[in-house]
Amino acid sequence: YHSTQRKPRLSQFDRPEREAIMKRWALSTLSLLITPAVTNAVTGKGPTGVHPINDRYLAVVDSSIDSILVVDGNAAGAVVGHLVLHDRNNDPSDADAHIGGHEPLSSWINPISISTCDECKHLFITSPDTMYRVALERPLAIMAQNHDFSALNTKSTVREFWPNNWSQKYKGDGLLRMVSVAPDGSSAYVSHSKGGVFSFDPLEPVETSEKAKHAIHVGDAGIDEQEINGIHHTHSLKNLVLTSSKYVHIVKLKDDTGVNPLDDGSVTAYRLPLDYHCDYLYGGNKMTFMDTVIINDYAFVLGHPIERGIHNGVALYRLTWDEDQEQWHDCVQVAGSGVEAADWVDGTGKEARFSMTPHDIALLPSMTSHTIVVADVDNRAL
């Protein structure tokens, strides 16, 4: 791994989710180059999931080397911490030749997402088949405060984690998706493409926990399609944002008394039809979507049109909340092409180009400005 020769400007974000209104938006791509020597244009292996530790450090899971990397945005994307997720003693002598290969080694986890909380002594990672907990000597946020991630590599252990209350029929089916942990550790959820959403306790992640349950079933509160992918807590922790191929579902996590309805099996959700709002951009052609984050009165959605069945490079779209009409509107394209072939081009707005495989976006957790991070898998970049 090595960093790019130019230092990116990492901006920050201010009180997401309508706590303050943004008056102007400045958009540019943020390029933190990770191992460009490895070509993954076909295999779809690379940085699959990103967890912003703070406004400087990012934890990234990279499926092409089956590892967690900590990237320093103030040092041109230098890797300042890492953890290989499998026992390399079990790798064949030519294991390095498999990096970026189409088939992972049998002992590899094949991570696709990562999350934790500020006080959590575990990291949580999903693969398509199951979930893992990484026991830490101290929380990742503390390591970031001390600017020392050495313990991540030397004092961490990786174990599979599948609570007793999660049905075994979903384990190993290749359809497990993303994980989101509330920064304060109050809740944690995992999405499953066909099954809905599972919950667990991130502060005490044991298999016998009563907090671990099948929290949202497909069919609950209008969540009836079966291609659920992205999942994020909103900044206020009042809602959970689920993204499917055609919709965003905003699920209530706090009622008027501050109680989480999901704890009692009650699901209340608002459904935002993305195709309905956005397909006019491409003459009514069908679109597919992967992930969504909300900042103030804006929803930023990762997706692209499907032209004659071909998936091109992804784009980022913005929808605006109208308080008077109480609905979302005005889908506009703000970054990436969506119709041009997958590529890697730094630029402003539509001039930027991404690969076709990103499925995870995240917000940097700070309070002065706004930055969205895209894990661009095939380009091995953020």
Coordinates of C-alpha atoms in Angstrom, one line a residue:
Y1 CA 0.0 0.0 0.0
H2 CA 1.1 3.5 -0.7
S3 CA -0.5 6.9 -0.7
T4 CA -1.1 9.3 -3.6
Q5 CA 1.4 12.0 -4.3
R6 CA -1.1 14.8 -3.6
K7 CA -2.7 15.6 -0.3
P8 CA -6.5 15.6 -0.3
R9 CA -8.5 18.2 1.5
L10 CA -10.7 16.4 4.0
S11 CA -13.6 18.6 4.8
Q12 CA -16.1 17.8 7.6
F13 CA -19.9 17.9 8.0
D14 CA -22.2 19.9 10.1
R15 CA -25.1 18.5 12.0
P16 CA -26.7 16.1 9.5
E17 CA -30.4 15.5 9.2
R18 CA -32.0 18.9 9.1
E19 CA -30.5 20.4 12.3
A20 CA -29.2 23.3 10.3
I21 CA -29.9 24.3 6.7
M22 CA -27.1 24.2 4.2
K23 CA -26.9 27.5 2.2
R24 CA -24.3 26.4 -0.3
W25 CA -22.8 23.1 -1.5
A26 CA -19.3 22.7 -2.8
L27 CA -18.6 19.3 -4.3
S28 CA -15.4 17.7 -5.3
T29 CA -14.0 14.2 -5.4
L30 CA -11.7 13.0 -2.6
S31 CA -9.0 10.6 -3.9
L32 CA -7.1 8.4 -1.4
L33 CA -5.3 6.0 -3.6
I34 CA -4.9 2.5 -2.2
T35 CA -2.7 0.0 -4.0
P36 CA -3.1 1.1 -7.6
A37 CA -0.8 -1.7 -8.8
V38 CA -3.5 -4.3 -8.3
T39 CA -6.1 -4.4 -11.1
N40 CA -9.6 -5.3 -10.0
A41 CA -11.8 -4.1 -12.8
V42 CA -13.4 -7.5 -13.3
T43 CA -13.2 -9.1 -9.9
G44 CA -15.0 -6.5 -7.8
K45 CA -12.4 -6.7 -5.0
G46 CA -11.1 -3.8 -3.1
P47 CA -12.2 -1.3 -0.4
T48 CA -15.8 -2.5 0.1
G49 CA -16.9 -0.7 3.4
V50 CA -15.8 2.4 5.3
H51 CA -16.3 3.5 8.9
P52 CA -15.2 7.1 9.7
I53 CA -13.6 7.0 13.1
N54 CA -13.4 10.8 13.3
D55 CA -12.8 13.6 10.8
R56 CA -9.2 12.4 10.2
Y57 CA -9.1 8.6 10.4
L58 CA -11.1 6.1 8.4
A59 CA -11.4 2.3 9.0
V60 CA -11.7 0.5 5.7
V61 CA -12.3 -3.2 5.0
D62 CA -10.6 -4.4 1.8
S63 CA -11.7 -7.7 0.3
S64 CA -8.8 -8.0 -2.0
I65 CA -6.4 -8.5 0.9
D66 CA -9.0 -9.6 3.5
S67 CA -7.9 -6.9 5.9
I68 CA -8.9 -3.8 8.0
L69 CA -6.9 -0.7 7.1
V70 CA -6.9 2.6 9.0
V71 CA -6.3 5.5 6.6
D72 CA -5.1 8.9 7.7
G73 CA -6.8 11.6 5.6
N74 CA -4.3 14.2 6.9
A75 CA -1.4 12.3 5.5
A76 CA -2.5 11.8 1.9
G77 CA -4.2 8.6 2.6
A78 CA -1.4 6.8 4.3
V79 CA -2.2 3.5 6.0
V80 CA -1.4 3.9 9.7
G81 CA -3.0 0.7 11.1
H82 CA -4.0 -2.7 9.8
L83 CA -5.3 -6.1 10.7
V84 CA -5.3 -9.2 8.5
L85 CA -8.6 -10.9 9.2
H86 CA -7.5 -14.5 8.7
D87 CA -4.5 -16.6 9.9
R88 CA -1.9 -16.2 7.3
N89 CA -0.2 -19.4 8.5
N90 CA -3.0 -21.2 6.7
D91 CA -2.3 -19.4 3.4
P92 CA -0.5 -21.3 0.6
S93 CA 3.0 -20.3 -0.2
D94 CA 1.7 -18.3 -3.2
A95 CA -1.0 -16.5 -1.3
D96 CA 0.1 -13.1 -2.5
A97 CA -0.6 -14.3 -6.0
H98 CA -4.3 -14.5 -5.1
I99 CA -4.6 -10.8 -4.1
G100 CA -7.2 -9.3 -6.4
G101 CA -8.1 -12.8 -7.7
H102 CA -11.7 -13.8 -8.6
E103 CA -12.0 -16.5 -5.9
P104 CA -11.0 -15.7 -2.3
L105 CA -8.9 -18.2 -0.4
S106 CA -11.0 -20.6 1.7
S107 CA -9.8 -19.1 5.0
W108 CA -10.6 -15.5 4.0
I109 CA -13.5 -13.6 5.5
N110 CA -14.3 -11.6 2.4
P111 CA -15.5 -8.5 4.3
I112 CA -18.1 -6.1 2.8
S113 CA -18.8 -3.6 5.6
I114 CA -17.5 -2.4 9.0
S115 CA -18.9 -0.4 11.9
T116 CA -18.3 0.2 15.6
C117 CA -19.2 2.8 18.3
D118 CA -17.1 5.3 20.2
E119 CA -17.0 3.1 23.4
C120 CA -17.3 -0.3 21.7
K121 CA -14.4 -2.7 22.4
H122 CA -15.4 -4.6 19.3
L123 CA -15.4 -3.9 15.6
F124 CA -18.2 -5.5 13.6
I125 CA -17.7 -6.8 10.1
T126 CA -20.1 -8.5 7.7
S127 CA -19.3 -10.9 4.9
P128 CA -22.0 -12.2 2.4
D129 CA -22.3 -15.3 4.5
T130 CA -22.0 -14.3 8.2
M131 CA -20.9 -11.6 10.7
Y132 CA -17.7 -11.2 12.7
R133 CA -16.7 -9.4 15.8
V134 CA -13.1 -8.1 16.3
A135 CA -12.2 -7.8 20.0
L136 CA -10.1 -4.8 20.6
E137 CA -7.7 -3.9 23.4
R138 CA -9.4 -0.5 23.5
P139 CA -12.1 1.3 21.4
L140 CA -11.0 2.5 17.9
A141 CA -12.0 6.1 18.9
I142 CA -9.5 6.0 21.7
M143 CA -6.8 4.7 19.4
A144 CA -7.6 7.7 17.1
Q145 CA -7.3 10.2 19.9
N146 CA -3.9 8.8 20.8
H147 CA -2.9 8.6 17.1
D148 CA -1.7 5.0 17.8
F149 CA -3.3 2.0 16.0
S150 CA -0.5 -0.5 16.8
A151 CA -2.8 -2.5 19.1
L152 CA -5.2 -3.2 16.2
N153 CA -2.6 -5.5 14.6
T154 CA -1.0 -7.0 17.7
K155 CA -3.9 -7.3 20.3
S156 CA -7.1 -8.0 18.3
T157 CA -8.9 -11.3 17.8
V158 CA -11.5 -12.1 15.1
R159 CA -14.4 -14.4 15.8
E160 CA -17.6 -15.3 14.0
F161 CA -20.7 -13.7 15.6
W162 CA -24.2 -15.1 14.9
P163 CA -26.6 -14.6 17.9
N164 CA -28.9 -17.4 18.9
N165 CA -32.0 -15.4 18.1
W166 CA -31.0 -14.9 14.4
S167 CA -32.4 -17.7 12.3
Q168 CA -29.8 -20.1 10.9
K169 CA -31.6 -20.2 7.6
Y170 CA -30.0 -16.8 6.7
K171 CA -26.5 -17.8 7.7
G172 CA -24.3 -18.8 4.8
D173 CA -26.8 -17.9 2.0
G174 CA -24.6 -15.1 0.6
L175 CA -27.2 -12.4 1.1
L176 CA -26.0 -10.7 4.3
R177 CA -25.2 -7.0 3.6
M178 CA -24.2 -4.0 5.7
V179 CA -23.8 -3.2 9.4
S180 CA -24.5 0.1 11.2
V181 CA -23.7 0.8 14.8
A182 CA -25.0 3.9 16.6
P183 CA -22.0 6.1 17.7
D184 CA -23.3 6.0 21.3
G185 CA -23.7 2.2 21.2
S186 CA -27.5 2.4 21.8
S187 CA -28.3 0.1 18.9
A188 CA -26.8 -1.8 16.0
Y189 CA -28.4 -3.4 12.9
V190 CA -27.4 -5.6 10.0
S191 CA -29.2 -5.7 6.7
H192 CA -30.0 -8.9 4.8
S193 CA -31.1 -8.7 1.1
K194 CA -34.0 -11.1 1.4
G195 CA -34.6 -11.2 5.2
G196 CA -34.8 -7.6 6.4
V197 CA -32.8 -6.3 9.4
F198 CA -31.3 -8.0 12.4
S199 CA -30.4 -6.2 15.7
F200 CA -27.7 -6.8 18.3
D201 CA -26.0 -5.2 21.3
P202 CA -22.7 -3.6 20.3
L203 CA -21.6 -3.0 23.8
E204 CA -22.1 -6.6 24.9
P205 CA -22.0 -8.7 21.7
V206 CA -22.8 -12.2 23.0
E207 CA -24.7 -14.8 21.3
T208 CA -27.2 -15.1 24.1
S209 CA -28.2 -11.4 24.2
E210 CA -31.9 -10.7 24.3
K211 CA -31.3 -7.5 22.3
A212 CA -30.3 -9.7 19.3
K213 CA -33.4 -10.3 17.2
H214 CA -35.0 -10.2 13.8
A215 CA -36.0 -6.6 14.1
I216 CA -37.5 -5.9 10.7
H217 CA -39.0 -8.5 8.4
V218 CA -39.6 -8.0 4.7
G219 CA -43.2 -6.9 4.5
D220 CA -43.1 -4.7 7.7
A221 CA -44.3 -1.1 7.2
G222 CA -44.1 -1.3 3.4
I223 CA -40.6 -2.7 3.3
D224 CA -41.7 -5.3 0.9
E225 CA -39.0 -5.5 -1.8
Q226 CA -36.3 -8.1 -1.4
E227 CA -33.1 -6.3 -2.4
I228 CA -32.1 -4.4 0.8
N229 CA -28.5 -3.3 0.8
G230 CA -27.5 -0.1 2.6
I231 CA -28.1 0.7 6.2
H232 CA -27.2 3.8 8.3
H233 CA -28.2 5.5 11.5
T234 CA -29.0 9.1 11.1
H235 CA -27.0 11.7 13.0
S236 CA -29.7 12.3 15.5
L237 CA -30.1 8.5 16.0
K238 CA -33.9 9.0 15.6
N239 CA -34.0 7.0 12.4
L240 CA -32.5 4.1 10.5
V241 CA -32.0 4.6 6.7
L242 CA -32.5 1.4 4.6
T243 CA -31.7 1.5 0.9
S244 CA -33.1 -1.1 -1.5
S245 CA -32.7 -1.2 -5.3
K246 CA -35.7 1.1 -5.8
Y247 CA -36.6 2.7 -2.4
V248 CA -35.2 4.4 0.6
H249 CA -37.0 3.4 3.9
I250 CA -36.6 5.8 6.8
V251 CA -37.4 3.7 9.9
K252 CA -38.2 5.3 13.3
L253 CA -35.8 4.5 16.1
K254 CA -37.1 6.9 18.7
D255 CA -40.7 7.7 19.5
D256 CA -41.9 10.8 21.3
T257 CA -40.9 9.4 24.6
G258 CA -37.4 8.4 23.4
V259 CA -38.2 4.7 23.2
N260 CA -37.0 2.6 20.3
P261 CA -40.2 1.1 18.7
L262 CA -38.1 -1.7 17.2
D263 CA -37.3 -3.0 20.7
D264 CA -41.0 -3.8 21.0
G265 CA -41.4 -5.2 17.5
S266 CA -43.2 -2.2 16.1
V267 CA -41.9 -0.9 12.7
T268 CA -42.8 2.5 11.5
A269 CA -41.2 3.6 8.2
Y270 CA -41.5 6.3 5.5
R271 CA -40.9 5.1 2.0
L272 CA -39.1 7.2 -0.6
P273 CA -39.5 5.9 -4.2
L274 CA -36.2 6.6 -5.9
D275 CA -37.0 5.5 -9.4
Y276 CA -40.1 7.7 -9.4
H277 CA -38.1 10.8 -8.5
C278 CA -34.8 10.2 -10.4
D279 CA -35.4 8.2 -13.6
Y280 CA -36.4 11.3 -15.5
L281 CA -32.7 12.1 -15.6
Y282 CA -32.2 9.2 -18.0
G283 CA -35.4 9.4 -20.1
G284 CA -37.3 7.1 -17.8
N285 CA -34.8 4.3 -18.0
K286 CA -34.8 1.9 -15.0
M287 CA -32.3 2.7 -12.2
T288 CA -30.8 0.8 -9.3
F289 CA -29.6 2.1 -6.0
M290 CA -27.2 0.9 -3.3
D291 CA -26.9 3.3 -0.4
T292 CA -28.2 6.6 1.1
V293 CA -27.1 9.1 3.7
I294 CA -29.1 12.1 5.0
I295 CA -27.7 15.5 5.7
N296 CA -30.1 18.2 6.9
D297 CA -32.9 18.5 4.3
Y298 CA -31.0 16.4 1.8
A299 CA -30.8 12.7 0.9
F300 CA -27.7 11.7 -1.0
V301 CA -28.2 8.4 -2.9
L302 CA -25.7 6.2 -4.6
G303 CA -27.0 4.5 -7.8
H304 CA -27.0 4.5 -11.6
P305 CA -29.3 3.8 -14.5
I306 CA -29.4 0.4 -16.2
E307 CA -28.8 1.0 -19.9
R308 CA -29.8 -2.1 -21.9
G309 CA -29.0 -4.2 -18.9
I310 CA -25.5 -2.8 -18.6
H311 CA -24.4 -1.3 -15.3
N312 CA -22.1 1.7 -15.9
G313 CA -20.1 3.8 -13.4
V314 CA -22.2 4.9 -10.4
A315 CA -23.3 8.4 -9.6
L316 CA -24.4 10.3 -6.5
Y317 CA -27.9 12.0 -6.5
R318 CA -29.5 14.5 -4.2
L319 CA -33.1 14.8 -3.2
T320 CA -34.5 17.7 -1.1
W321 CA -37.1 17.6 1.7
D322 CA -40.0 20.0 1.4
E323 CA -41.2 20.8 4.9
D324 CA -44.4 22.4 3.7
Q325 CA -45.5 19.5 1.5
E326 CA -43.8 16.9 3.8
Q327 CA -42.3 15.0 0.9
W328 CA -39.0 14.6 -1.0
H329 CA -38.5 16.1 -4.4
D330 CA -36.0 17.5 -7.0
C331 CA -33.7 14.6 -7.7
V332 CA -30.5 16.0 -9.2
Q333 CA -27.2 14.4 -10.2
V334 CA -24.4 15.9 -8.2
A335 CA -21.3 13.6 -8.8
G336 CA -20.4 10.9 -11.3
S337 CA -21.8 10.1 -14.7
G338 CA -24.1 7.1 -14.3
V339 CA -24.2 6.5 -18.1
E340 CA -20.5 6.6 -19.0
A341 CA -18.4 3.5 -18.7
A342 CA -16.8 2.8 -15.3
D343 CA -13.7 4.8 -14.8
W344 CA -11.6 6.8 -12.3
V345 CA -11.6 10.5 -12.9
D346 CA -11.3 13.2 -10.3
G347 CA -13.5 16.2 -11.0
T348 CA -16.3 18.5 -10.0
G349 CA -19.9 17.2 -10.3
K350 CA -20.7 15.1 -13.4
E351 CA -17.0 15.3 -14.5
A352 CA -16.1 12.9 -11.7
R353 CA -16.2 9.2 -12.6
F354 CA -16.4 6.1 -10.4
S355 CA -16.3 2.3 -11.0
M356 CA -19.5 0.3 -11.2
T357 CA -19.1 -1.6 -7.9
P358 CA -19.3 0.9 -5.0
H359 CA -22.1 0.0 -2.6
D360 CA -21.2 1.9 0.6
I361 CA -21.0 5.6 1.4
A362 CA -20.4 7.3 4.7
L363 CA -20.3 10.7 6.4
L364 CA -17.3 12.1 8.2
P365 CA -18.3 12.7 11.8
S366 CA -17.6 16.4 12.5
M367 CA -19.6 19.5 12.9
T368 CA -18.2 22.2 10.6
S369 CA -18.8 21.1 7.0
H370 CA -20.0 18.1 5.0
T371 CA -18.0 15.3 3.3
I372 CA -19.4 12.1 1.9
V373 CA -16.9 9.2 1.5
V374 CA -17.4 6.6 -1.3
A375 CA -15.7 3.2 -1.1
D376 CA -14.9 2.7 -4.8
V377 CA -14.3 -1.0 -4.9
D378 CA -12.8 -1.6 -8.4
N379 CA -10.7 1.6 -8.4
R380 CA -9.2 0.6 -5.0
A381 CA -9.8 4.1 -3.8
L382 CA -11.9 6.3 -1.5

